[in-house]
Amino acid sequence: LKTPTIVAAVFAMAALGACSSAQHQSVQSSSKPPNPVVMKGDSAAIANAKPDKTRYQATEADINFMSGMIHHHSQAIVMAKMAPTHGANSSILTLAARIINAQTDEINIMSMWLRDHNQPVPTPNPKGMTMKMGGEEHVMLMPGMLTEEQMAQLDAAKGTDFDKTFLTLMIQHHTGAVSMVKELFNTYGAGLDETVFKLASDVNTDQTTEIARMQRMLFELMVQNKPQ
């Protein structure tokens, strides 16, 4: 063969070998799992599995909200449990049962969240949150929570009087919870944790809806019992 022909053949064989090698490498690389996308501090896989802990850091406002709402809910439950023993009507009994079920579940969720974030889980206190100031413990009421005098007023009421008092004071209580949610979401960086966001949003939606329902119920009671 002439020299140019031999050179051309050598180049053709080299190109064919390179192509085969590239195909082999392509097959090998396609059989390997893709490299994980690394996020700040953790992998994407961990973030997807544990969104509450890795996507957003819990803030002090988140922790205070979850701790405070445990006490807030506990007072609503005490109020609702009075309904069967104080002659409440059927509508109040249904509302009270709904409040007990929903807010007991939410207390469990908030307690679990605090535990998972290595935070102290407070014992539900219907009188409010205990704070240490000047070496002494003081009980602080969250927004909307009833004073001891208001709780005594509710406990002393019976029948229709109880229904009216319960609705009036529970509207106050729910309005306070809604204001706590607004304060949380108005705090920079707070409420981004998935569980905190969902729970706070549920509290806002459920209690705003119940406020409207209780206002209608209270109006109907006032009309029914209006002096002739």
PDB file of C-alpha atoms in Angstrom:
ATOM      1  CA  LEU A   1       0.000   0.000   0.000  1.00  0.00           C
ATOM      2  CA  LYS A   2       1.068   3.541  -0.528  1.00  0.00           C
ATOM      3  CA  THR A   3       2.081   5.550   2.483  1.00  0.00           C
ATOM      4  CA  PRO A   4      -0.916   7.964   2.347  1.00  0.00           C
ATOM      5  CA  THR A   5      -3.283   5.009   2.276  1.00  0.00           C
ATOM      6  CA  ILE A   6      -1.601   3.417   5.298  1.00  0.00           C
ATOM      7  CA  VAL A   7      -1.800   6.679   7.253  1.00  0.00           C
ATOM      8  CA  ALA A   8      -5.472   7.066   6.415  1.00  0.00           C
ATOM      9  CA  ALA A   9      -6.172   3.541   7.600  1.00  0.00           C
ATOM     10  CA  VAL A  10      -4.351   4.130  10.874  1.00  0.00           C
ATOM     11  CA  PHE A  11      -6.344   7.296  11.531  1.00  0.00           C
ATOM     12  CA  ALA A  12      -9.592   5.499  10.730  1.00  0.00           C
ATOM     13  CA  MET A  13      -8.769   2.689  13.179  1.00  0.00           C
ATOM     14  CA  ALA A  14      -7.819   5.216  15.858  1.00  0.00           C
ATOM     15  CA  ALA A  15     -11.047   7.134  15.372  1.00  0.00           C
ATOM     16  CA  LEU A  16     -13.055   3.911  15.524  1.00  0.00           C
ATOM     17  CA  GLY A  17     -11.297   2.915  18.747  1.00  0.00           C
ATOM     18  CA  ALA A  18     -11.910   6.316  20.274  1.00  0.00           C
ATOM     19  CA  CYS A  19     -15.576   6.122  19.358  1.00  0.00           C
ATOM     20  CA  SER A  20     -15.871   2.665  20.929  1.00  0.00           C
ATOM     21  CA  SER A  21     -14.132   3.875  24.091  1.00  0.00           C
ATOM     22  CA  ALA A  22     -16.444   6.881  24.321  1.00  0.00           C
ATOM     23  CA  GLN A  23     -19.494   4.651  23.924  1.00  0.00           C
ATOM     24  CA  HIS A  24     -18.159   2.293  26.629  1.00  0.00           C
ATOM     25  CA  GLN A  25     -17.572   5.222  28.977  1.00  0.00           C
ATOM     26  CA  SER A  26     -21.053   6.537  28.182  1.00  0.00           C
ATOM     27  CA  VAL A  27     -22.631   3.190  29.100  1.00  0.00           C
ATOM     28  CA  GLN A  28     -20.595   3.026  32.297  1.00  0.00           C
ATOM     29  CA  SER A  29     -21.450   6.575  33.288  1.00  0.00           C
ATOM     30  CA  SER A  30     -25.151   6.097  32.546  1.00  0.00           C
ATOM     31  CA  SER A  31     -25.234   3.079  34.881  1.00  0.00           C
ATOM     32  CA  LYS A  32     -23.893   5.145  37.768  1.00  0.00           C
ATOM     33  CA  PRO A  33     -26.357   7.029  39.968  1.00  0.00           C
ATOM     34  CA  PRO A  34     -26.297  10.805  39.465  1.00  0.00           C
ATOM     35  CA  ASN A  35     -24.278  12.835  41.906  1.00  0.00           C
ATOM     36  CA  PRO A  36     -26.510  14.217  44.684  1.00  0.00           C
ATOM     37  CA  VAL A  37     -27.156  17.931  44.673  1.00  0.00           C
ATOM     38  CA  VAL A  38     -25.627  19.191  47.872  1.00  0.00           C
ATOM     39  CA  MET A  39     -27.485  21.899  49.745  1.00  0.00           C
ATOM     40  CA  LYS A  40     -26.102  24.077  52.479  1.00  0.00           C
ATOM     41  CA  GLY A  41     -25.251  21.747  55.325  1.00  0.00           C
ATOM     42  CA  ASP A  42     -27.270  18.765  54.075  1.00  0.00           C
ATOM     43  CA  SER A  43     -28.065  16.866  50.937  1.00  0.00           C
ATOM     44  CA  ALA A  44     -31.248  17.403  48.976  1.00  0.00           C
ATOM     45  CA  ALA A  45     -32.363  13.913  49.924  1.00  0.00           C
ATOM     46  CA  ILE A  46     -32.173  14.736  53.617  1.00  0.00           C
ATOM     47  CA  ALA A  47     -33.964  18.019  53.019  1.00  0.00           C
ATOM     48  CA  ASN A  48     -36.798  16.228  51.262  1.00  0.00           C
ATOM     49  CA  ALA A  49     -37.046  13.629  54.015  1.00  0.00           C
ATOM     50  CA  LYS A  50     -36.817  16.118  56.871  1.00  0.00           C
ATOM     51  CA  PRO A  51     -38.187  19.395  55.508  1.00  0.00           C
ATOM     52  CA  ASP A  52     -38.953  20.844  58.928  1.00  0.00           C
ATOM     53  CA  LYS A  53     -35.391  20.537  60.168  1.00  0.00           C
ATOM     54  CA  THR A  54     -33.223  21.328  57.141  1.00  0.00           C
ATOM     55  CA  ARG A  55     -35.033  23.615  54.724  1.00  0.00           C
ATOM     56  CA  TYR A  56     -35.658  26.348  57.262  1.00  0.00           C
ATOM     57  CA  GLN A  57     -34.221  26.847  60.705  1.00  0.00           C
ATOM     58  CA  ALA A  58     -36.747  27.240  63.502  1.00  0.00           C
ATOM     59  CA  THR A  59     -36.709  30.774  64.854  1.00  0.00           C
ATOM     60  CA  GLU A  60     -37.297  32.013  68.377  1.00  0.00           C
ATOM     61  CA  ALA A  61     -40.670  33.321  67.207  1.00  0.00           C
ATOM     62  CA  ASP A  62     -41.610  29.823  65.961  1.00  0.00           C
ATOM     63  CA  ILE A  63     -40.681  28.269  69.296  1.00  0.00           C
ATOM     64  CA  ASN A  64     -42.547  30.913  71.303  1.00  0.00           C
ATOM     65  CA  PHE A  65     -45.610  30.532  69.105  1.00  0.00           C
ATOM     66  CA  MET A  66     -45.757  26.747  69.461  1.00  0.00           C
ATOM     67  CA  SER A  67     -45.121  26.893  73.225  1.00  0.00           C
ATOM     68  CA  GLY A  68     -47.601  29.691  73.827  1.00  0.00           C
ATOM     69  CA  MET A  69     -50.320  28.148  71.686  1.00  0.00           C
ATOM     70  CA  ILE A  70     -50.153  24.955  73.767  1.00  0.00           C
ATOM     71  CA  HIS A  71     -51.298  26.964  76.799  1.00  0.00           C
ATOM     72  CA  HIS A  72     -53.771  28.949  74.729  1.00  0.00           C
ATOM     73  CA  HIS A  73     -55.400  25.773  73.396  1.00  0.00           C
ATOM     74  CA  SER A  74     -55.460  24.183  76.845  1.00  0.00           C
ATOM     75  CA  GLN A  75     -57.668  26.975  78.177  1.00  0.00           C
ATOM     76  CA  ALA A  76     -60.090  26.616  75.254  1.00  0.00           C
ATOM     77  CA  ILE A  77     -60.355  22.900  76.035  1.00  0.00           C
ATOM     78  CA  VAL A  78     -61.152  23.613  79.703  1.00  0.00           C
ATOM     79  CA  MET A  79     -63.844  26.068  78.588  1.00  0.00           C
ATOM     80  CA  ALA A  80     -65.316  23.595  76.106  1.00  0.00           C
ATOM     81  CA  LYS A  81     -65.419  20.797  78.667  1.00  0.00           C
ATOM     82  CA  MET A  82     -67.779  22.890  80.797  1.00  0.00           C
ATOM     83  CA  ALA A  83     -70.515  22.699  78.147  1.00  0.00           C
ATOM     84  CA  PRO A  84     -71.939  19.252  79.022  1.00  0.00           C
ATOM     85  CA  THR A  85     -72.091  20.041  82.761  1.00  0.00           C
ATOM     86  CA  HIS A  86     -73.502  23.562  82.467  1.00  0.00           C
ATOM     87  CA  GLY A  87     -76.694  22.943  80.511  1.00  0.00           C
ATOM     88  CA  ALA A  88     -75.416  24.034  77.100  1.00  0.00           C
ATOM     89  CA  ASN A  89     -77.719  23.623  74.118  1.00  0.00           C
ATOM     90  CA  SER A  90     -77.060  21.099  71.356  1.00  0.00           C
ATOM     91  CA  SER A  91     -75.324  23.605  69.059  1.00  0.00           C
ATOM     92  CA  ILE A  92     -72.907  24.633  71.804  1.00  0.00           C
ATOM     93  CA  LEU A  93     -72.256  20.986  72.669  1.00  0.00           C
ATOM     94  CA  THR A  94     -71.359  20.243  69.037  1.00  0.00           C
ATOM     95  CA  LEU A  95     -69.079  23.275  68.848  1.00  0.00           C
ATOM     96  CA  ALA A  96     -67.421  22.417  72.165  1.00  0.00           C
ATOM     97  CA  ALA A  97     -66.748  18.831  71.059  1.00  0.00           C
ATOM     98  CA  ARG A  98     -65.181  20.101  67.828  1.00  0.00           C
ATOM     99  CA  ILE A  99     -62.931  22.493  69.754  1.00  0.00           C
ATOM    100  CA  ILE A 100     -61.806  19.742  72.138  1.00  0.00           C
ATOM    101  CA  ASN A 101     -60.948  17.303  69.342  1.00  0.00           C
ATOM    102  CA  ALA A 102     -59.196  19.796  67.054  1.00  0.00           C
ATOM    103  CA  GLN A 103     -57.189  21.580  69.695  1.00  0.00           C
ATOM    104  CA  THR A 104     -56.145  18.399  71.509  1.00  0.00           C
ATOM    105  CA  ASP A 105     -54.717  17.136  68.209  1.00  0.00           C
ATOM    106  CA  GLU A 106     -52.903  20.436  67.647  1.00  0.00           C
ATOM    107  CA  ILE A 107     -51.411  20.368  71.149  1.00  0.00           C
ATOM    108  CA  ASN A 108     -49.988  16.933  70.322  1.00  0.00           C
ATOM    109  CA  ILE A 109     -48.519  18.240  67.049  1.00  0.00           C
ATOM    110  CA  MET A 110     -46.956  21.274  68.752  1.00  0.00           C
ATOM    111  CA  SER A 111     -45.527  19.151  71.562  1.00  0.00           C
ATOM    112  CA  MET A 112     -43.980  16.727  69.055  1.00  0.00           C
ATOM    113  CA  TRP A 113     -42.510  19.599  67.038  1.00  0.00           C
ATOM    114  CA  LEU A 114     -40.887  21.131  70.113  1.00  0.00           C
ATOM    115  CA  ARG A 115     -39.528  17.736  71.150  1.00  0.00           C
ATOM    116  CA  ASP A 116     -38.117  17.109  67.655  1.00  0.00           C
ATOM    117  CA  HIS A 117     -36.391  20.483  67.774  1.00  0.00           C
ATOM    118  CA  ASN A 118     -34.828  19.780  71.187  1.00  0.00           C
ATOM    119  CA  GLN A 119     -36.979  22.369  72.911  1.00  0.00           C
ATOM    120  CA  PRO A 120     -38.702  21.993  76.285  1.00  0.00           C
ATOM    121  CA  VAL A 121     -42.303  20.833  75.970  1.00  0.00           C
ATOM    122  CA  PRO A 122     -44.447  22.807  78.414  1.00  0.00           C
ATOM    123  CA  THR A 123     -47.151  21.170  80.471  1.00  0.00           C
ATOM    124  CA  PRO A 124     -50.399  22.707  79.172  1.00  0.00           C
ATOM    125  CA  ASN A 125     -51.477  25.403  81.615  1.00  0.00           C
ATOM    126  CA  PRO A 126     -54.948  26.925  81.060  1.00  0.00           C
ATOM    127  CA  LYS A 127     -53.934  29.878  83.233  1.00  0.00           C
ATOM    128  CA  GLY A 128     -51.190  30.960  80.830  1.00  0.00           C
ATOM    129  CA  MET A 129     -47.448  30.729  80.286  1.00  0.00           C
ATOM    130  CA  THR A 130     -45.129  30.799  83.286  1.00  0.00           C
ATOM    131  CA  MET A 131     -42.330  33.340  82.925  1.00  0.00           C
ATOM    132  CA  LYS A 132     -39.398  34.045  85.237  1.00  0.00           C
ATOM    133  CA  MET A 133     -38.868  37.731  85.947  1.00  0.00           C
ATOM    134  CA  GLY A 134     -36.650  39.134  88.665  1.00  0.00           C
ATOM    135  CA  GLY A 135     -36.099  35.663  90.080  1.00  0.00           C
ATOM    136  CA  GLU A 136     -39.840  35.110  90.488  1.00  0.00           C
ATOM    137  CA  GLU A 137     -42.317  33.187  88.395  1.00  0.00           C
ATOM    138  CA  HIS A 138     -45.216  35.033  86.830  1.00  0.00           C
ATOM    139  CA  VAL A 139     -48.099  33.684  84.755  1.00  0.00           C
ATOM    140  CA  MET A 140     -48.575  35.544  81.491  1.00  0.00           C
ATOM    141  CA  LEU A 141     -51.810  35.371  79.517  1.00  0.00           C
ATOM    142  CA  MET A 142     -51.509  35.104  75.756  1.00  0.00           C
ATOM    143  CA  PRO A 143     -53.772  37.333  73.626  1.00  0.00           C
ATOM    144  CA  GLY A 144     -57.467  36.563  74.115  1.00  0.00           C
ATOM    145  CA  MET A 145     -57.008  34.242  77.078  1.00  0.00           C
ATOM    146  CA  LEU A 146     -59.532  34.603  79.887  1.00  0.00           C
ATOM    147  CA  THR A 147     -58.631  35.999  83.273  1.00  0.00           C
ATOM    148  CA  GLU A 148     -59.409  34.013  86.402  1.00  0.00           C
ATOM    149  CA  GLU A 149     -62.456  36.243  86.941  1.00  0.00           C
ATOM    150  CA  GLN A 150     -63.776  35.497  83.444  1.00  0.00           C
ATOM    151  CA  MET A 151     -63.240  31.757  83.907  1.00  0.00           C
ATOM    152  CA  ALA A 152     -65.170  31.952  87.202  1.00  0.00           C
ATOM    153  CA  GLN A 153     -67.937  33.881  85.433  1.00  0.00           C
ATOM    154  CA  LEU A 154     -68.243  31.151  82.816  1.00  0.00           C
ATOM    155  CA  ASP A 155     -68.204  28.403  85.421  1.00  0.00           C
ATOM    156  CA  ALA A 156     -70.992  30.102  87.364  1.00  0.00           C
ATOM    157  CA  ALA A 157     -73.293  30.389  84.345  1.00  0.00           C
ATOM    158  CA  LYS A 158     -75.938  27.786  83.503  1.00  0.00           C
ATOM    159  CA  GLY A 159     -78.281  27.063  80.604  1.00  0.00           C
ATOM    160  CA  THR A 160     -78.903  29.928  78.186  1.00  0.00           C
ATOM    161  CA  ASP A 161     -76.757  32.227  80.293  1.00  0.00           C
ATOM    162  CA  PHE A 162     -73.885  29.777  79.882  1.00  0.00           C
ATOM    163  CA  ASP A 163     -74.439  29.617  76.115  1.00  0.00           C
ATOM    164  CA  LYS A 164     -74.230  33.398  75.775  1.00  0.00           C
ATOM    165  CA  THR A 165     -71.241  33.711  78.081  1.00  0.00           C
ATOM    166  CA  PHE A 166     -69.441  30.804  76.404  1.00  0.00           C
ATOM    167  CA  LEU A 167     -69.883  32.256  72.917  1.00  0.00           C
ATOM    168  CA  THR A 168     -68.856  35.758  73.994  1.00  0.00           C
ATOM    169  CA  LEU A 169     -65.719  34.570  75.766  1.00  0.00           C
ATOM    170  CA  MET A 170     -64.773  31.978  73.144  1.00  0.00           C
ATOM    171  CA  ILE A 171     -64.987  34.649  70.437  1.00  0.00           C
ATOM    172  CA  GLN A 172     -62.551  36.697  72.527  1.00  0.00           C
ATOM    173  CA  HIS A 173     -60.333  33.618  72.927  1.00  0.00           C
ATOM    174  CA  HIS A 174     -60.329  32.749  69.211  1.00  0.00           C
ATOM    175  CA  THR A 175     -59.651  36.357  68.233  1.00  0.00           C
ATOM    176  CA  GLY A 176     -56.541  36.262  70.410  1.00  0.00           C
ATOM    177  CA  ALA A 177     -55.312  33.088  68.693  1.00  0.00           C
ATOM    178  CA  VAL A 178     -55.764  34.698  65.271  1.00  0.00           C
ATOM    179  CA  SER A 179     -53.741  37.711  66.435  1.00  0.00           C
ATOM    180  CA  MET A 180     -50.951  35.360  67.556  1.00  0.00           C
ATOM    181  CA  VAL A 181     -50.825  33.882  64.052  1.00  0.00           C
ATOM    182  CA  LYS A 182     -50.638  37.365  62.504  1.00  0.00           C
ATOM    183  CA  GLU A 183     -47.812  38.304  64.860  1.00  0.00           C
ATOM    184  CA  LEU A 184     -45.931  35.146  63.892  1.00  0.00           C
ATOM    185  CA  PHE A 185     -46.228  35.774  60.153  1.00  0.00           C
ATOM    186  CA  ASN A 186     -45.328  39.446  60.601  1.00  0.00           C
ATOM    187  CA  THR A 187     -42.048  38.460  62.273  1.00  0.00           C
ATOM    188  CA  TYR A 188     -39.137  38.351  59.811  1.00  0.00           C
ATOM    189  CA  GLY A 189     -37.978  34.794  59.097  1.00  0.00           C
ATOM    190  CA  ALA A 190     -40.705  33.177  61.198  1.00  0.00           C
ATOM    191  CA  GLY A 191     -43.421  30.796  60.049  1.00  0.00           C
ATOM    192  CA  LEU A 192     -41.303  29.286  57.252  1.00  0.00           C
ATOM    193  CA  ASP A 193     -40.886  25.908  58.907  1.00  0.00           C
ATOM    194  CA  GLU A 194     -43.329  23.542  57.191  1.00  0.00           C
ATOM    195  CA  THR A 195     -45.082  22.298  60.333  1.00  0.00           C
ATOM    196  CA  VAL A 196     -45.279  25.733  61.929  1.00  0.00           C
ATOM    197  CA  PHE A 197     -46.656  27.252  58.731  1.00  0.00           C
ATOM    198  CA  LYS A 198     -49.320  24.576  58.296  1.00  0.00           C
ATOM    199  CA  LEU A 199     -50.431  24.589  61.929  1.00  0.00           C
ATOM    200  CA  ALA A 200     -50.562  28.393  62.140  1.00  0.00           C
ATOM    201  CA  SER A 201     -52.480  28.562  58.856  1.00  0.00           C
ATOM    202  CA  ASP A 202     -54.949  25.949  60.098  1.00  0.00           C
ATOM    203  CA  VAL A 203     -55.444  27.844  63.367  1.00  0.00           C
ATOM    204  CA  ASN A 204     -56.087  31.046  61.444  1.00  0.00           C
ATOM    205  CA  THR A 205     -58.571  29.452  59.031  1.00  0.00           C
ATOM    206  CA  ASP A 206     -60.417  27.269  61.548  1.00  0.00           C
ATOM    207  CA  GLN A 207     -60.747  29.863  64.272  1.00  0.00           C
ATOM    208  CA  THR A 208     -61.693  32.688  61.900  1.00  0.00           C
ATOM    209  CA  THR A 209     -64.447  30.423  60.541  1.00  0.00           C
ATOM    210  CA  GLU A 210     -65.585  29.525  64.071  1.00  0.00           C
ATOM    211  CA  ILE A 211     -65.642  33.192  65.115  1.00  0.00           C
ATOM    212  CA  ALA A 212     -68.116  33.935  62.316  1.00  0.00           C
ATOM    213  CA  ARG A 213     -70.198  30.891  63.288  1.00  0.00           C
ATOM    214  CA  MET A 214     -70.235  31.864  66.967  1.00  0.00           C
ATOM    215  CA  GLN A 215     -71.225  35.422  66.142  1.00  0.00           C
ATOM    216  CA  ARG A 216     -74.267  34.097  64.243  1.00  0.00           C
ATOM    217  CA  MET A 217     -75.113  31.734  67.094  1.00  0.00           C
ATOM    218  CA  LEU A 218     -74.853  34.539  69.635  1.00  0.00           C
ATOM    219  CA  PHE A 219     -77.077  36.796  67.530  1.00  0.00           C
ATOM    220  CA  GLU A 220     -79.702  34.059  67.249  1.00  0.00           C
ATOM    221  CA  LEU A 221     -79.638  33.538  71.019  1.00  0.00           C
ATOM    222  CA  MET A 222     -80.098  37.235  71.609  1.00  0.00           C
ATOM    223  CA  VAL A 223     -83.075  37.351  69.234  1.00  0.00           C
ATOM    224  CA  GLN A 224     -84.690  34.234  70.738  1.00  0.00           C
ATOM    225  CA  ASN A 225     -84.340  35.525  74.290  1.00  0.00           C
ATOM    226  CA  LYS A 226     -85.148  39.157  73.626  1.00  0.00           C
ATOM    227  CA  PRO A 227     -87.665  40.490  76.195  1.00  0.00           C
ATOM    228  CA  GLN A 228     -91.129  41.001  74.685  1.00  0.00           C
TER     229      GLN A 228
END
